[in-house]
Every structure is written in structure tokens, then in C-alpha cells.
Amino acid sequence: MSICPVCNGLREVYVLCPDCGQPMLENGREMDFYDDYSPYMEIDLMKMEDGHPDTNSGHKCPHLFRCPSCFKEETIFIKE
Ligand SMILES: [Zn+2]
Ligand SMILES: [Zn+2]
């Protein structure tokens, strides 16, 4: 089993806003936001809900970052 180091507090990810260069703030796992964000995630999530997680592809943990300055949102995939 692999564990996302960011979720477990083992590592911090430092992301700079591509638009204005400010350090972006982590807003948590994208899973918590997927109702109104990133339709392309729904396929993976539905797979998990069906009890058939995709075990072939490398697990990546999506983390949502938001720029405090311009409110740009970026999803960073953390390799687990
Ligand atoms: Zn994570
Ligand atoms: Zn920004």
C-alpha cells in the first residue's frame, strides 16, 4: 500500500501560482471538492465507489491549491 506523503503530513508541497507567482495554499484533497470541480475526476471516483479501484495505474493523490492573491486554483497530483 502506498500512502500520500502530503495527506500524512510527511511532506509539504510548495506551489507557486503560475499567474502571479505567489505561494499557493493547499486546500485539501480534491476529492472533497469534486462536486463542483474537475469532471474528469468523476470516472476514477465512480470506479472507487463501485469497489473496483484502478490498481494498474500509479496512484496519485490530487491536492487542490488556491492562490490567495488571484484565487487561481490548481490541482497538483502527489505521487503516493
Ligand atoms: Zn494526499
Ligand atoms: Zn495568483
PDB file of C-alpha atoms and ligand atoms in Angstrom:
ATOM      1  CA  MET A   1       0.000   0.000   0.000  1.00  0.00           C
ATOM      2  CA  SER A   2       1.231   3.446  -0.797  1.00  0.00           C
ATOM      3  CA  ILE A   3       0.395   6.491   1.216  1.00  0.00           C
ATOM      4  CA  CYS A   4       0.292  10.055   0.078  1.00  0.00           C
ATOM      5  CA  PRO A   5       3.077  11.837   1.996  1.00  0.00           C
ATOM      6  CA  VAL A   6       1.200  15.116   1.931  1.00  0.00           C
ATOM      7  CA  CYS A   7      -2.008  13.709   3.412  1.00  0.00           C
ATOM      8  CA  ASN A   8       0.051  12.169   6.163  1.00  0.00           C
ATOM      9  CA  GLY A   9       1.989  15.311   6.917  1.00  0.00           C
ATOM     10  CA  LEU A  10       5.293  13.761   5.906  1.00  0.00           C
ATOM     11  CA  ARG A  11       5.954  16.304   3.233  1.00  0.00           C
ATOM     12  CA  GLU A  12       4.820  19.749   2.266  1.00  0.00           C
ATOM     13  CA  VAL A  13       4.410  20.799  -1.292  1.00  0.00           C
ATOM     14  CA  TYR A  14       5.398  24.277  -2.247  1.00  0.00           C
ATOM     15  CA  VAL A  15       3.467  25.525  -5.239  1.00  0.00           C
ATOM     16  CA  LEU A  16       3.819  28.917  -6.836  1.00  0.00           C
ATOM     17  CA  CYS A  17       0.924  30.464  -8.676  1.00  0.00           C
ATOM     18  CA  PRO A  18       1.617  30.312 -12.409  1.00  0.00           C
ATOM     19  CA  ASP A  19      -0.171  33.605 -12.895  1.00  0.00           C
ATOM     20  CA  CYS A  20       1.216  35.876 -10.195  1.00  0.00           C
ATOM     21  CA  GLY A  21       3.984  33.867  -8.535  1.00  0.00           C
ATOM     22  CA  GLN A  22       2.519  33.924  -5.035  1.00  0.00           C
ATOM     23  CA  PRO A  23       2.832  30.798  -2.913  1.00  0.00           C
ATOM     24  CA  MET A  24      -0.402  28.863  -3.241  1.00  0.00           C
ATOM     25  CA  LEU A  25      -2.240  27.490  -0.230  1.00  0.00           C
ATOM     26  CA  GLU A  26      -3.259  23.899  -0.027  1.00  0.00           C
ATOM     27  CA  ASN A  27      -6.996  23.475   0.081  1.00  0.00           C
ATOM     28  CA  GLY A  28      -7.076  19.790   0.777  1.00  0.00           C
ATOM     29  CA  ARG A  29      -7.706  16.783  -1.345  1.00  0.00           C
ATOM     30  CA  GLU A  30      -9.591  17.404  -4.492  1.00  0.00           C
ATOM     31  CA  MET A  31     -11.924  14.574  -3.636  1.00  0.00           C
ATOM     32  CA  ASP A  32     -13.562  16.861  -1.095  1.00  0.00           C
ATOM     33  CA  PHE A  33     -14.355  19.352  -3.821  1.00  0.00           C
ATOM     34  CA  TYR A  34     -15.255  17.207  -6.735  1.00  0.00           C
ATOM     35  CA  ASP A  35     -18.916  18.107  -6.738  1.00  0.00           C
ATOM     36  CA  ASP A  36     -18.095  21.431  -8.294  1.00  0.00           C
ATOM     37  CA  TYR A  37     -14.660  20.785  -9.697  1.00  0.00           C
ATOM     38  CA  SER A  38     -12.919  18.687 -12.299  1.00  0.00           C
ATOM     39  CA  PRO A  39     -15.464  16.481 -14.059  1.00  0.00           C
ATOM     40  CA  TYR A  40     -12.611  14.325 -15.311  1.00  0.00           C
ATOM     41  CA  MET A  41     -12.125  13.042 -11.777  1.00  0.00           C
ATOM     42  CA  GLU A  42     -15.572  11.523 -11.656  1.00  0.00           C
ATOM     43  CA  ILE A  43     -14.605   8.457 -13.618  1.00  0.00           C
ATOM     44  CA  ASP A  44     -11.939   7.494 -11.105  1.00  0.00           C
ATOM     45  CA  LEU A  45     -14.169   8.261  -8.175  1.00  0.00           C
ATOM     46  CA  MET A  46     -17.015   6.202  -9.527  1.00  0.00           C
ATOM     47  CA  LYS A  47     -14.636   3.318 -10.000  1.00  0.00           C
ATOM     48  CA  MET A  48     -13.686   3.532  -6.353  1.00  0.00           C
ATOM     49  CA  GLU A  49     -17.272   3.761  -5.238  1.00  0.00           C
ATOM     50  CA  ASP A  50     -18.007   0.613  -7.173  1.00  0.00           C
ATOM     51  CA  GLY A  51     -15.317  -1.132  -5.200  1.00  0.00           C
ATOM     52  CA  HIS A  52     -13.097  -1.545  -8.226  1.00  0.00           C
ATOM     53  CA  PRO A  53     -10.254   0.887  -7.814  1.00  0.00           C
ATOM     54  CA  ASP A  54      -7.867   1.028 -10.697  1.00  0.00           C
ATOM     55  CA  THR A  55      -4.856  -0.789  -9.364  1.00  0.00           C
ATOM     56  CA  ASN A  56      -2.892  -0.708 -12.589  1.00  0.00           C
ATOM     57  CA  SER A  57      -2.070   2.950 -12.916  1.00  0.00           C
ATOM     58  CA  GLY A  58       0.165   4.612 -10.364  1.00  0.00           C
ATOM     59  CA  HIS A  59      -1.778   6.097  -7.532  1.00  0.00           C
ATOM     60  CA  LYS A  60      -1.771   9.839  -7.437  1.00  0.00           C
ATOM     61  CA  CYS A  61      -3.391  11.914  -4.780  1.00  0.00           C
ATOM     62  CA  PRO A  62      -4.977  15.094  -6.101  1.00  0.00           C
ATOM     63  CA  HIS A  63      -4.478  18.138  -3.927  1.00  0.00           C
ATOM     64  CA  LEU A  64      -6.185  21.396  -4.614  1.00  0.00           C
ATOM     65  CA  PHE A  65      -4.176  24.583  -4.233  1.00  0.00           C
ATOM     66  CA  ARG A  66      -5.544  28.083  -4.392  1.00  0.00           C
ATOM     67  CA  CYS A  67      -3.681  31.306  -4.886  1.00  0.00           C
ATOM     68  CA  PRO A  68      -4.545  33.773  -2.102  1.00  0.00           C
ATOM     69  CA  SER A  69      -3.809  36.659  -4.400  1.00  0.00           C
ATOM     70  CA  CYS A  70      -5.680  35.938  -7.632  1.00  0.00           C
ATOM     71  CA  PHE A  71      -7.706  32.894  -6.480  1.00  0.00           C
ATOM     72  CA  LYS A  72      -6.461  30.711  -9.270  1.00  0.00           C
ATOM     73  CA  GLU A  73      -6.965  27.053  -8.483  1.00  0.00           C
ATOM     74  CA  GLU A  74      -4.509  24.352  -9.413  1.00  0.00           C
ATOM     75  CA  THR A  75      -4.700  20.637  -8.857  1.00  0.00           C
ATOM     76  CA  ILE A  76      -1.378  19.040  -8.049  1.00  0.00           C
ATOM     77  CA  PHE A  77      -1.148  15.282  -8.263  1.00  0.00           C
ATOM     78  CA  ILE A  78       1.014  13.905  -5.495  1.00  0.00           C
ATOM     79  CA  LYS A  79       2.585  10.594  -6.279  1.00  0.00           C
ATOM     80  CA  GLU A  80       1.764   8.208  -3.499  1.00  0.00           C
TER      81      GLU A  80
HETATM   82 ZN    ZN B   1      -2.810  13.358  -0.469  1.00  0.00          ZN
HETATM   83 ZN    ZN B   2      -2.109  34.013  -8.366  1.00  0.00          ZN
END
